[in-house]
Short mmCIF file of C-alpha atoms and ligand atoms in Angstrom, two decimals:
data_model
loop_
_atom_site.label_atom_id
_atom_site.label_comp_id
_atom_site.label_asym_id
_atom_site.label_seq_id
_atom_site.Cartn_x
_atom_site.Cartn_y
_atom_site.Cartn_z
CA UNK A 1 -138.77 -96.31 82.00
CA UNK A 2 -139.60 -99.98 82.42
CA UNK A 3 -141.61 -101.32 79.52
CA UNK A 4 -145.07 -102.79 79.79
CA UNK A 5 -144.79 -106.47 78.85
CA UNK A 6 -147.20 -107.36 76.04
CA UNK A 7 -148.46 -110.84 76.98
CA UNK A 8 -148.80 -112.74 73.71
CA UNK A 9 -149.86 -115.92 75.47
CA UNK A 10 -152.91 -114.25 77.03
CA UNK A 11 -153.66 -112.31 73.85
CA UNK A 12 -153.50 -115.50 71.75
CA UNK A 13 -155.81 -117.30 74.21
CA UNK A 14 -158.31 -114.46 73.72
CA UNK A 15 -158.13 -114.80 69.91
CA UNK A 16 -158.59 -118.59 70.14
CA UNK A 17 -161.61 -118.13 72.40
CA UNK A 18 -163.12 -115.65 69.93
CA UNK A 19 -162.50 -118.09 67.06
CA UNK A 20 -164.07 -120.95 69.04
CA UNK A 21 -167.19 -118.85 69.73
CA UNK A 22 -167.58 -118.07 66.02
CA UNK A 23 -166.98 -121.69 65.05
CA UNK A 24 -169.71 -122.84 67.46
CA UNK A 25 -172.10 -120.29 65.94
CA UNK A 26 -171.22 -121.40 62.37
CA UNK A 27 -172.02 -124.98 63.34
CA UNK A 28 -175.27 -124.14 65.07
CA UNK A 29 -176.60 -121.61 62.54
CA UNK A 30 -175.12 -122.81 59.24
CA UNK A 31 -174.20 -126.47 59.79
CA UNK A 32 -170.59 -125.63 58.84
CA UNK A 33 -167.34 -126.78 60.42
CA UNK A 34 -164.17 -124.99 59.25
CA UNK A 35 -161.41 -127.42 58.24
CA UNK A 36 -157.65 -126.92 58.14
CA UNK A 37 -155.37 -129.28 56.20
CA UNK A 38 -151.70 -129.29 57.16
CA UNK A 39 -149.17 -131.00 54.90
CA UNK A 40 -145.86 -132.08 56.44
CA UNK A 41 -143.13 -133.48 54.22
CA UNK A 42 -140.31 -135.35 55.97
CA UNK A 43 -139.41 -135.56 59.64
CA UNK A 44 -137.83 -132.26 60.60
CA UNK A 45 -138.24 -132.26 64.42
CA UNK A 46 -139.12 -128.55 64.73
CA UNK A 47 -141.74 -128.87 61.96
CA UNK A 48 -143.23 -131.94 63.66
CA UNK A 49 -143.64 -129.97 66.90
CA UNK A 50 -145.31 -127.06 65.04
CA UNK A 51 -147.65 -129.36 63.12
CA UNK A 52 -148.71 -131.25 66.27
CA UNK A 53 -149.43 -127.98 68.03
CA UNK A 54 -151.43 -126.65 65.06
CA UNK A 55 -153.53 -129.84 64.92
CA UNK A 56 -154.25 -129.76 68.65
CA UNK A 57 -155.29 -126.09 68.70
CA UNK A 58 -157.41 -126.53 65.56
CA UNK A 59 -159.44 -129.28 67.25
CA UNK A 60 -159.67 -127.30 70.51
CA UNK A 61 -161.24 -124.43 68.54
CA UNK A 62 -163.92 -126.84 67.29
CA UNK A 63 -162.56 -127.10 63.74
CA UNK A 64 -161.64 -130.16 61.70
CA UNK A 65 -157.93 -130.89 61.40
CA UNK A 66 -156.63 -132.94 58.47
CA UNK A 67 -152.97 -133.94 58.69
CA UNK A 68 -151.09 -135.29 55.69
CA UNK A 69 -147.63 -136.65 56.43
CA UNK A 70 -145.54 -137.44 53.38
CA UNK A 71 -142.20 -139.14 53.09
CA UNK A 72 -139.17 -136.83 52.65
CA UNK A 73 -138.59 -138.42 49.23
CA UNK A 74 -142.08 -137.63 47.87
CA UNK A 75 -142.06 -136.45 44.26
CA UNK A 76 -143.12 -132.94 43.35
CA UNK A 77 -145.94 -134.32 41.18
CA UNK A 78 -147.32 -136.40 44.08
CA UNK A 79 -147.23 -133.37 46.38
CA UNK A 80 -148.94 -131.22 43.74
CA UNK A 81 -151.58 -133.94 43.32
CA UNK A 82 -152.32 -133.79 47.06
CA UNK A 83 -152.60 -129.99 46.92
CA UNK A 84 -155.04 -130.30 43.98
CA UNK A 85 -157.11 -132.84 45.96
CA UNK A 86 -157.27 -130.48 48.97
CA UNK A 87 -158.15 -127.53 46.70
CA UNK A 88 -161.14 -129.53 45.42
CA UNK A 89 -162.30 -130.77 48.86
CA UNK A 90 -165.23 -128.65 50.17
CA UNK A 91 -164.52 -129.76 53.77
CA UNK A 92 -161.10 -128.11 53.59
CA UNK A 93 -161.19 -124.31 53.98
CA UNK A 94 -157.52 -123.76 54.77
CA UNK A 95 -154.36 -125.44 53.43
CA UNK A 96 -150.92 -125.06 54.96
CA UNK A 97 -147.82 -126.73 53.53
CA UNK A 98 -145.25 -126.69 56.31
CA UNK A 99 -141.97 -125.03 55.32
CA UNK A 100 -139.12 -125.59 54.77
CA UNK A 101 -139.65 -128.32 52.18
CA UNK A 102 -136.86 -130.78 51.30
CA UNK A 103 -134.47 -129.31 48.72
CA UNK A 104 -135.70 -131.33 45.73
CA UNK A 105 -139.13 -129.65 45.99
CA UNK A 106 -139.79 -126.16 44.61
CA UNK A 107 -141.55 -124.30 47.46
CA UNK A 108 -142.75 -121.42 45.26
CA UNK A 109 -144.33 -123.84 42.80
CA UNK A 110 -146.07 -125.79 45.57
CA UNK A 111 -147.31 -122.70 47.46
CA UNK A 112 -148.62 -121.13 44.24
CA UNK A 113 -150.54 -124.33 43.47
CA UNK A 114 -152.72 -123.77 46.58
CA UNK A 115 -156.12 -122.18 45.88
CA UNK A 116 -155.50 -118.55 47.03
CA UNK A 117 -158.85 -118.57 48.87
CA UNK A 118 -157.55 -121.51 50.99
CA UNK A 119 -154.02 -120.10 51.42
CA UNK A 120 -154.25 -119.45 55.16
CA UNK A 121 -150.51 -118.70 55.29
CA UNK A 122 -150.99 -115.78 52.87
CA UNK A 123 -147.92 -116.86 50.90
CA UNK A 124 -149.53 -117.31 47.45
CA UNK A 125 -148.46 -114.62 44.95
CA UNK A 126 -152.11 -113.57 44.53
CA UNK A 127 -152.43 -112.86 48.25
CA UNK A 128 -149.08 -111.06 48.29
CA UNK A 129 -150.32 -108.85 45.43
CA UNK A 130 -153.69 -108.23 47.05
CA UNK A 131 -152.05 -107.19 50.34
CA UNK A 132 -149.59 -104.94 48.49
CA UNK A 133 -152.44 -103.15 46.73
CA UNK A 134 -154.59 -102.82 49.84
CA UNK A 135 -157.21 -105.34 48.73
CA UNK A 136 -158.90 -108.06 50.76
CA UNK A 137 -156.48 -111.01 51.05
CA UNK A 138 -155.31 -113.78 53.33
CA UNK A 139 -152.69 -112.15 55.58
CA UNK A 140 -149.57 -114.04 56.81
CA UNK A 141 -150.12 -115.14 60.41
CA UNK A 142 -147.07 -113.75 62.22
CA UNK A 143 -147.39 -110.20 60.82
CA UNK A 144 -151.17 -110.32 61.42
CA UNK A 145 -150.61 -111.29 65.07
CA UNK A 146 -148.00 -108.55 65.46
CA UNK A 147 -150.40 -105.97 63.99
CA UNK A 148 -153.19 -107.07 66.36
CA UNK A 149 -150.92 -106.58 69.38
CA UNK A 150 -149.76 -103.16 68.14
CA UNK A 151 -153.34 -101.97 67.57
CA UNK A 152 -154.40 -103.27 70.96
CA UNK A 153 -151.56 -101.48 72.74
CA UNK A 154 -151.42 -98.24 70.75
CA UNK A 155 -154.90 -97.76 69.28
CA UNK A 156 -154.47 -95.90 65.99
CA UNK A 157 -151.02 -96.32 64.40
CA UNK A 158 -151.61 -93.44 61.97
CA UNK A 159 -148.59 -91.20 61.39
CA UNK A 160 -146.22 -93.26 63.53
CA UNK A 161 -142.66 -94.02 62.42
CA UNK A 162 -142.30 -97.79 62.08
CA UNK A 163 -139.06 -99.63 61.40
CA UNK A 164 -139.23 -103.28 60.37
CA UNK A 165 -135.89 -105.04 60.72
CA UNK A 166 -135.79 -107.95 58.26
CA UNK A 167 -137.02 -108.32 54.69
CA UNK A 168 -138.33 -111.89 54.51
CA UNK A 169 -141.38 -112.75 52.43
CA UNK A 170 -142.96 -114.39 55.48
CA UNK A 171 -142.60 -111.56 58.01
CA UNK A 172 -140.65 -108.42 57.05
CA UNK A 173 -142.29 -107.52 53.73
CA UNK A 174 -145.93 -108.28 54.70
CA UNK A 175 -145.42 -106.55 58.08
CA UNK A 176 -144.27 -103.40 56.26
CA UNK A 177 -147.36 -103.56 54.01
CA UNK A 178 -149.69 -103.92 56.99
CA UNK A 179 -148.10 -100.97 58.81
CA UNK A 180 -148.37 -98.89 55.64
CA UNK A 181 -152.03 -99.91 55.45
CA UNK A 182 -152.44 -98.48 58.97
CA UNK A 183 -150.86 -95.19 57.76
CA UNK A 184 -147.44 -95.57 59.42
CA UNK A 185 -144.31 -94.12 57.85
CA UNK A 186 -142.45 -97.36 57.21
CA UNK A 187 -138.77 -98.15 56.84
CA UNK A 188 -137.49 -101.65 56.13
CA UNK A 189 -134.00 -102.15 57.54
CA UNK A 190 -131.98 -105.35 57.10
CA UNK A 191 -128.60 -106.98 57.55
CA UNK A 192 -126.95 -104.63 55.00
CA UNK A 193 -128.53 -101.38 56.22
CA UNK A 194 -125.99 -98.68 57.04
CA UNK A 195 -126.39 -96.75 60.27
CA UNK A 196 -129.12 -99.12 61.37
CA UNK A 197 -128.97 -97.99 65.01
CA UNK A 198 -129.73 -94.37 64.06
CA UNK A 199 -132.62 -95.47 61.83
CA UNK A 200 -134.16 -97.70 64.52
CA UNK A 201 -133.78 -94.87 67.06
CA UNK A 202 -136.30 -92.80 65.01
CA UNK A 203 -138.98 -95.47 65.39
CA UNK A 204 -142.15 -95.26 67.47
CA UNK A 205 -142.70 -98.91 66.48
CA UNK A 206 -139.88 -101.45 66.04
CA UNK A 207 -140.61 -104.89 64.59
CA UNK A 208 -137.51 -107.09 64.79
CA UNK A 209 -137.62 -110.05 62.40
CA UNK A 210 -134.06 -110.49 61.26
CA UNK A 211 -133.16 -113.84 62.84
CA UNK A 212 -130.06 -112.65 64.70
CA UNK A 213 -130.05 -113.36 68.43
CA UNK A 214 -130.21 -110.20 70.57
CA UNK A 215 -129.04 -107.92 67.76
CA UNK A 216 -131.18 -104.94 68.84
CA UNK A 217 -129.95 -103.39 72.08
CA UNK A 218 -131.50 -100.75 74.32
CA UNK A 219 -129.35 -97.93 72.92
CA UNK A 220 -131.09 -98.46 69.54
CA UNK A 221 -134.53 -97.82 71.04
CA UNK A 222 -136.26 -94.45 71.28
CA UNK A 223 -137.57 -93.97 74.85
CA UNK A 224 -141.20 -95.10 75.02
CA UNK A 225 -141.19 -96.96 71.68
CA UNK A 226 -143.20 -100.16 71.20
CA UNK A 227 -141.00 -103.16 70.41
CA UNK A 228 -142.35 -106.31 68.75
CA UNK A 229 -139.74 -109.08 68.81
CA UNK A 230 -140.50 -111.73 66.19
CA UNK A 231 -137.18 -113.56 66.60
CA UNK A 232 -137.02 -117.09 67.97
CA UNK A 233 -133.36 -118.07 68.30
CA UNK A 234 -131.98 -121.04 70.19
CA UNK A 235 -128.58 -120.26 71.78
CA UNK A 236 -126.24 -121.74 74.37
CA UNK A 237 -125.94 -119.60 77.51
CA UNK A 238 -124.18 -120.69 80.70
CA UNK A 239 -124.18 -124.26 79.37
CA UNK A 240 -127.94 -124.16 78.82
CA UNK A 241 -129.99 -124.18 75.64
CA UNK A 242 -132.19 -121.07 75.78
CA UNK A 243 -134.65 -119.24 73.49
CA UNK A 244 -133.94 -115.57 72.82
CA UNK A 245 -135.40 -113.00 70.46
CA UNK A 246 -133.78 -110.61 68.00
CA UNK A 247 -133.82 -107.99 70.79
CA UNK A 248 -131.69 -107.96 73.89
CA UNK A 249 -134.67 -108.09 76.25
CA UNK A 250 -133.30 -106.48 79.40
CA UNK A 251 -131.66 -103.46 77.78
CA UNK A 252 -134.60 -102.87 75.39
CA UNK A 253 -137.19 -103.26 78.16
CA UNK A 254 -135.36 -100.59 80.18
CA UNK A 255 -136.00 -98.00 77.43
CA UNK A 256 -139.12 -99.10 75.52
CA UNK A 257 -142.70 -98.21 76.43
CA UNK A 258 -143.85 -101.75 75.69
CA UNK A 259 -142.20 -104.95 74.50
CA UNK A 260 -143.11 -108.53 73.60
CA UNK A 261 -141.06 -111.17 75.45
CA UNK A 262 -139.49 -114.31 73.90
CA UNK A 263 -140.95 -116.82 74.51
CA UNK A 264 -144.56 -115.77 75.20
CA UNK A 265 -144.84 -112.79 72.85
CA UNK A 266 -145.41 -113.07 69.12
CA UNK A 267 -144.93 -116.88 69.01
CA UNK A 268 -148.34 -117.93 70.42
CA UNK A 269 -150.08 -115.40 68.14
CA UNK A 270 -149.00 -117.20 64.96
CA UNK A 271 -151.14 -120.31 65.45
CA UNK A 272 -154.02 -118.22 66.87
CA UNK A 273 -153.98 -116.18 63.64
CA UNK A 274 -153.81 -119.37 61.57
CA UNK A 275 -157.07 -120.46 63.22
CA UNK A 276 -158.53 -116.99 62.62
CA UNK A 277 -157.53 -117.18 58.93
CA UNK A 278 -159.12 -120.62 58.59
CA UNK A 279 -162.37 -119.30 60.05
CA UNK A 280 -162.21 -116.26 57.74
CA UNK A 281 -161.60 -118.52 54.71
CA UNK A 282 -164.61 -120.67 55.67
CA UNK A 283 -166.87 -117.61 56.01
CA UNK A 284 -165.71 -116.18 52.66
CA UNK A 285 -166.13 -119.54 50.89
CA UNK A 286 -169.73 -119.67 52.06
CA UNK A 287 -170.63 -116.03 51.46
CA UNK A 288 -171.04 -115.35 55.18
CA UNK A 289 -170.06 -112.22 57.12
CA UNK A 290 -166.49 -112.34 58.38
CA UNK A 291 -165.83 -112.24 62.11
CA UNK A 292 -164.80 -108.80 63.30
CA UNK A 293 -161.36 -108.13 64.77
CA UNK A 294 -159.77 -111.29 63.38
CA UNK A 295 -158.53 -109.93 60.06
CA UNK A 296 -156.38 -106.97 59.02
N1 GUN B 1 -142.62 -123.03 59.06
C1 GUN B 1 -142.40 -122.25 60.16
N2 GUN B 1 -143.40 -121.35 60.30
C2 GUN B 1 -144.26 -121.57 59.29
C3 GUN B 1 -145.50 -120.97 58.91
O1 GUN B 1 -145.99 -120.01 59.52
N3 GUN B 1 -146.09 -121.49 57.81
C4 GUN B 1 -145.55 -122.51 57.09
N4 GUN B 1 -146.22 -122.95 56.02
N5 GUN B 1 -144.41 -123.09 57.42
C5 GUN B 1 -143.77 -122.61 58.51
#
Protein backbone atom coordinates (compact mmCIF):
# COMPACT_ATOMS: atom_id res chain seq x y z
CA UNK A 1 0.00 0.00 0.00
CA UNK A 2 1.19 3.52 -0.71
CA UNK A 3 -0.21 6.01 1.75
CA UNK A 4 -2.39 8.95 0.85
CA UNK A 5 -0.42 12.10 1.65
CA UNK A 6 -2.37 14.39 3.97
CA UNK A 7 -1.59 17.90 2.69
CA UNK A 8 -1.31 20.10 5.77
CA UNK A 9 -0.40 23.15 3.71
CA UNK A 10 -3.67 23.02 1.74
CA UNK A 11 -5.67 22.10 4.83
CA UNK A 12 -4.19 25.03 6.79
CA UNK A 13 -4.96 27.41 3.90
CA UNK A 14 -8.58 26.25 4.09
CA UNK A 15 -8.72 26.92 7.85
CA UNK A 16 -7.18 30.39 7.39
CA UNK A 17 -9.72 31.20 4.67
CA UNK A 18 -12.56 30.09 6.96
CA UNK A 19 -11.15 32.25 9.79
CA UNK A 20 -10.82 35.25 7.45
CA UNK A 21 -14.46 34.89 6.34
CA UNK A 22 -15.64 34.85 9.96
CA UNK A 23 -13.42 37.80 10.86
CA UNK A 24 -14.88 39.84 7.98
CA UNK A 25 -18.39 39.00 9.19
CA UNK A 26 -17.52 39.96 12.81
CA UNK A 27 -16.28 43.32 11.56
CA UNK A 28 -19.28 43.98 9.35
CA UNK A 29 -21.99 42.76 11.73
CA UNK A 30 -20.52 43.47 15.17
CA UNK A 31 -17.83 46.11 14.62
CA UNK A 32 -15.28 43.73 16.20
CA UNK A 33 -11.72 42.93 15.13
CA UNK A 34 -10.06 39.98 16.89
CA UNK A 35 -6.60 40.85 18.24
CA UNK A 36 -3.65 38.58 18.99
CA UNK A 37 -0.75 39.74 21.18
CA UNK A 38 2.52 37.83 20.84
CA UNK A 39 5.27 38.34 23.41
CA UNK A 40 8.83 37.46 22.40
CA UNK A 41 11.60 37.60 24.98
CA UNK A 42 15.17 37.62 23.64
CA UNK A 43 16.49 36.91 20.17
CA UNK A 44 16.30 33.17 19.64
CA UNK A 45 16.41 32.90 15.80
CA UNK A 46 13.83 30.09 15.52
CA UNK A 47 11.41 31.99 17.79
CA UNK A 48 11.89 35.16 15.73
CA UNK A 49 10.94 33.28 12.56
CA UNK A 50 7.82 31.81 14.24
CA UNK A 51 6.74 35.17 15.64
CA UNK A 52 7.18 36.94 12.28
CA UNK A 53 5.13 34.26 10.57
CA UNK A 54 2.39 34.45 13.22
CA UNK A 55 2.18 38.25 12.86
CA UNK A 56 1.97 38.08 9.07
CA UNK A 57 -0.76 35.42 9.02
CA UNK A 58 -2.74 37.22 11.73
CA UNK A 59 -2.88 40.38 9.61
CA UNK A 60 -3.68 38.39 6.45
CA UNK A 61 -6.70 36.92 8.26
CA UNK A 62 -7.93 40.48 8.93
CA UNK A 63 -7.07 40.47 12.65
CA UNK A 64 -4.99 42.90 14.67
CA UNK A 65 -1.49 41.75 15.55
CA UNK A 66 0.30 43.23 18.57
CA UNK A 67 3.96 42.28 18.91
CA UNK A 68 5.88 42.89 22.13
CA UNK A 69 9.61 42.27 21.91
CA UNK A 70 11.42 42.30 25.23
CA UNK A 71 15.11 42.16 26.00
CA UNK A 72 16.48 38.74 27.03
CA UNK A 73 17.36 40.25 30.43
CA UNK A 74 13.81 41.44 31.22
CA UNK A 75 12.80 40.85 34.84
CA UNK A 76 10.00 38.46 35.71
CA UNK A 77 8.03 41.30 37.32
CA UNK A 78 8.25 43.42 34.14
CA UNK A 79 7.08 40.47 32.02
CA UNK A 80 4.21 39.78 34.44
CA UNK A 81 3.27 43.47 34.29
CA UNK A 82 3.02 43.25 30.49
CA UNK A 83 0.85 40.13 30.74
CA UNK A 84 -1.44 41.95 33.22
CA UNK A 85 -1.69 44.91 30.82
CA UNK A 86 -2.64 42.59 27.93
CA UNK A 87 -5.17 40.75 30.15
CA UNK A 88 -6.87 44.10 30.82
CA UNK A 89 -6.82 45.32 27.18
CA UNK A 90 -10.23 44.77 25.50
CA UNK A 91 -8.63 44.94 22.02
CA UNK A 92 -6.55 41.86 22.84
CA UNK A 93 -8.49 38.58 22.62
CA UNK A 94 -5.54 36.21 22.47
CA UNK A 95 -2.15 36.27 24.24
CA UNK A 96 0.79 34.07 23.33
CA UNK A 97 4.10 34.16 25.18
CA UNK A 98 6.62 32.53 22.87
CA UNK A 99 8.47 29.61 24.47
CA UNK A 100 11.12 28.76 25.46
CA UNK A 101 11.73 31.69 27.79
CA UNK A 102 15.24 32.55 29.03
CA UNK A 103 16.23 30.42 32.03
CA UNK A 104 15.84 33.14 34.68
CA UNK A 105 12.09 33.34 33.92
CA UNK A 106 9.59 30.82 35.33
CA UNK A 107 7.51 29.73 32.31
CA UNK A 108 4.76 28.10 34.41
CA UNK A 109 4.32 31.26 36.46
CA UNK A 110 4.16 33.47 33.35
CA UNK A 111 1.77 31.18 31.42
CA UNK A 112 -0.53 30.86 34.44
CA UNK A 113 -0.66 34.66 34.74
CA UNK A 114 -2.43 34.86 31.34
CA UNK A 115 -6.22 35.24 31.53
CA UNK A 116 -7.38 31.66 30.67
CA UNK A 117 -10.01 33.10 28.29
CA UNK A 118 -7.16 34.74 26.29
CA UNK A 119 -4.79 31.74 26.52
CA UNK A 120 -4.87 30.84 22.82
CA UNK A 121 -2.02 28.33 23.36
CA UNK A 122 -4.20 26.35 25.79
CA UNK A 123 -1.27 26.02 28.19
CA UNK A 124 -2.84 27.61 31.31
CA UNK A 125 -3.59 25.08 34.07
CA UNK A 126 -7.29 26.01 33.92
CA UNK A 127 -7.46 25.10 30.23
CA UNK A 128 -5.50 21.90 30.83
CA UNK A 129 -8.03 20.95 33.54
CA UNK A 130 -11.02 21.87 31.41
CA UNK A 131 -9.74 19.77 28.49
CA UNK A 132 -8.99 16.85 30.82
CA UNK A 133 -12.55 16.91 32.16
CA UNK A 134 -14.18 17.30 28.75
CA UNK A 135 -15.28 20.90 29.29
CA UNK A 136 -15.11 23.82 26.89
CA UNK A 137 -11.52 25.15 26.88
CA UNK A 138 -8.85 26.69 24.71
CA UNK A 139 -7.15 23.72 23.00
CA UNK A 140 -3.39 23.67 22.23
CA UNK A 141 -2.86 24.45 18.54
CA UNK A 142 -0.73 21.53 17.33
CA UNK A 143 -2.96 18.80 18.81
CA UNK A 144 -6.06 20.67 17.58
CA UNK A 145 -4.65 20.80 14.04
CA UNK A 146 -3.75 17.10 14.21
CA UNK A 147 -7.28 16.23 15.37
CA UNK A 148 -8.82 18.26 12.53
CA UNK A 149 -6.76 16.35 9.96
CA UNK A 150 -7.64 12.99 11.52
CA UNK A 151 -11.37 13.79 11.53
CA UNK A 152 -11.21 15.02 7.96
CA UNK A 153 -9.47 11.87 6.76
CA UNK A 154 -11.22 9.24 8.89
CA UNK A 155 -14.62 10.71 9.78
CA UNK A 156 -15.59 9.30 13.18
CA UNK A 157 -12.62 8.17 15.30
CA UNK A 158 -14.87 6.27 17.72
CA UNK A 159 -13.48 2.92 18.90
CA UNK A 160 -10.16 3.27 17.10
CA UNK A 161 -6.87 2.33 18.75
CA UNK A 162 -4.70 5.44 18.96
CA UNK A 163 -1.09 5.52 20.10
CA UNK A 164 0.48 8.87 20.92
CA UNK A 165 4.26 8.72 21.06
CA UNK A 166 5.51 11.48 23.36
CA UNK A 167 4.21 12.84 26.66
CA UNK A 168 4.87 16.58 26.46
CA UNK A 169 2.44 19.07 27.97
CA UNK A 170 2.28 20.90 24.62
CA UNK A 171 1.48 17.97 22.32
CA UNK A 172 1.45 14.41 23.73
CA UNK A 173 -0.82 14.85 26.76
CA UNK A 174 -3.43 17.17 25.16
CA UNK A 175 -3.45 15.01 22.00
CA UNK A 176 -4.28 11.96 24.13
CA UNK A 177 -7.11 13.88 25.82
CA UNK A 178 -8.56 14.97 22.48
CA UNK A 179 -8.46 11.42 21.09
CA UNK A 180 -10.13 10.15 24.26
CA UNK A 181 -12.77 12.85 23.78
CA UNK A 182 -13.41 11.39 20.31
CA UNK A 183 -13.85 7.92 21.91
CA UNK A 184 -10.54 6.37 20.83
CA UNK A 185 -8.78 3.78 22.97
CA UNK A 186 -5.64 5.74 23.76
CA UNK A 187 -2.14 4.66 24.71
CA UNK A 188 0.63 7.13 25.46
CA UNK A 189 4.04 5.69 24.63
CA UNK A 190 7.32 7.51 25.25
CA UNK A 191 11.09 7.20 25.31
CA UNK A 192 11.01 4.68 28.19
CA UNK A 193 8.17 2.49 26.87
CA UNK A 194 9.09 -1.18 26.62
CA UNK A 195 8.17 -3.04 23.45
CA UNK A 196 7.15 0.21 21.81
CA UNK A 197 7.16 -1.28 18.30
CA UNK A 198 4.56 -3.92 19.27
CA UNK A 199 2.38 -1.28 20.93
CA UNK A 200 2.51 1.06 17.93
CA UNK A 201 1.72 -1.87 15.61
CA UNK A 202 -1.73 -2.17 17.31
CA UNK A 203 -2.63 1.41 16.37
CA UNK A 204 -5.19 2.52 13.80
CA UNK A 205 -3.94 6.06 14.52
CA UNK A 206 -0.31 6.92 15.31
CA UNK A 207 0.63 10.43 16.46
CA UNK A 208 4.41 10.78 16.69
CA UNK A 209 5.52 13.68 18.89
CA UNK A 210 8.64 12.46 20.59
CA UNK A 211 11.29 14.71 19.02
CA UNK A 212 13.56 11.94 17.77
CA UNK A 213 14.39 12.09 14.06
CA UNK A 214 12.92 9.18 12.07
CA UNK A 215 12.43 6.98 15.13
CA UNK A 216 9.24 5.33 13.85
CA UNK A 217 9.90 2.99 10.93
CA UNK A 218 7.51 1.20 8.58
CA UNK A 219 7.77 -2.12 10.45
CA UNK A 220 6.13 -0.40 13.46
CA UNK A 221 3.05 0.56 11.44
CA UNK A 222 -0.10 -1.53 11.07
CA UNK A 223 -1.02 -1.74 7.36
CA UNK A 224 -3.54 0.99 6.53
CA UNK A 225 -3.00 3.00 9.74
CA UNK A 226 -3.17 6.81 9.74
CA UNK A 227 0.13 8.42 10.75
CA UNK A 228 0.36 12.00 12.02
CA UNK A 229 3.99 13.10 12.26
CA UNK A 230 4.36 16.09 14.60
CA UNK A 231 8.17 15.98 14.67
CA UNK A 232 10.25 18.78 13.19
CA UNK A 233 13.91 17.79 13.43
CA UNK A 234 16.82 19.44 11.67
CA UNK A 235 19.53 16.92 10.70
CA UNK A 236 22.59 16.73 8.47
CA UNK A 237 22.16 14.35 5.52
CA UNK A 238 24.60 14.03 2.63
CA UNK A 239 26.23 17.27 3.78
CA UNK A 240 22.90 19.10 3.70
CA UNK A 241 20.77 20.51 6.49
CA UNK A 242 17.33 18.89 6.12
CA UNK A 243 14.03 18.80 8.05
CA UNK A 244 12.71 15.37 8.99
CA UNK A 245 9.88 14.15 11.19
CA UNK A 246 9.76 11.60 13.99
CA UNK A 247 8.75 9.02 11.35
CA UNK A 248 10.94 7.57 8.65
CA UNK A 249 8.74 8.85 5.83
CA UNK A 250 9.49 6.41 3.02
CA UNK A 251 9.17 3.19 5.03
CA UNK A 252 6.07 4.42 6.92
CA UNK A 253 4.38 5.69 3.74
CA UNK A 254 4.85 2.24 2.17
CA UNK A 255 2.66 0.65 4.89
CA UNK A 256 0.32 3.37 6.20
CA UNK A 257 -3.08 4.24 4.75
CA UNK A 258 -2.37 7.95 5.13
CA UNK A 259 0.50 10.05 6.43
CA UNK A 260 1.42 13.69 7.01
CA UNK A 261 4.73 14.74 5.41
CA UNK A 262 7.46 16.87 7.06
CA UNK A 263 7.55 19.68 6.10
CA UNK A 264 4.02 20.46 4.87
CA UNK A 265 2.00 18.31 7.27
CA UNK A 266 1.19 19.29 10.84
CA UNK A 267 3.50 22.35 10.85
CA UNK A 268 1.29 24.76 8.85
CA UNK A 269 -1.75 23.70 10.91
CA UNK A 270 -0.31 25.11 14.15
CA UNK A 271 -0.52 28.79 13.17
CA UNK A 272 -3.85 28.23 11.38
CA UNK A 273 -5.24 26.85 14.66
CA UNK A 274 -3.75 29.76 16.58
CA UNK A 275 -5.78 32.11 14.37
CA UNK A 276 -8.85 29.90 14.87
CA UNK A 277 -8.36 30.02 18.66
CA UNK A 278 -8.02 33.82 18.58
CA UNK A 279 -11.29 34.09 16.66
CA UNK A 280 -12.96 31.66 19.10
CA UNK A 281 -11.67 33.69 22.08
CA UNK A 282 -13.05 36.90 20.54
CA UNK A 283 -16.48 35.33 19.97
CA UNK A 284 -16.61 33.94 23.52
CA UNK A 285 -15.50 37.26 25.05
CA UNK A 286 -18.37 39.00 23.28
CA UNK A 287 -21.05 36.37 23.89
CA UNK A 288 -21.28 35.53 20.19
CA UNK A 289 -21.78 32.11 18.59
CA UNK A 290 -18.52 30.31 17.93
CA UNK A 291 -17.54 29.45 14.37
CA UNK A 292 -18.26 25.82 13.52
CA UNK A 293 -15.47 23.38 12.68
CA UNK A 294 -12.69 25.50 14.17
CA UNK A 295 -12.72 24.12 17.71
CA UNK A 296 -12.50 20.63 19.22
N1 LIG B 1 7.36 27.74 20.76
C1 LIG B 1 7.29 26.83 19.76
N2 LIG B 1 6.01 26.52 19.48
C2 LIG B 1 5.26 27.26 20.33
C3 LIG B 1 3.85 27.40 20.52
O1 LIG B 1 3.02 26.74 19.88
N3 LIG B 1 3.46 28.27 21.48
C4 LIG B 1 4.35 28.97 22.24
N4 LIG B 1 3.87 29.81 23.16
N5 LIG B 1 5.66 28.87 22.07
C5 LIG B 1 6.11 28.01 21.13
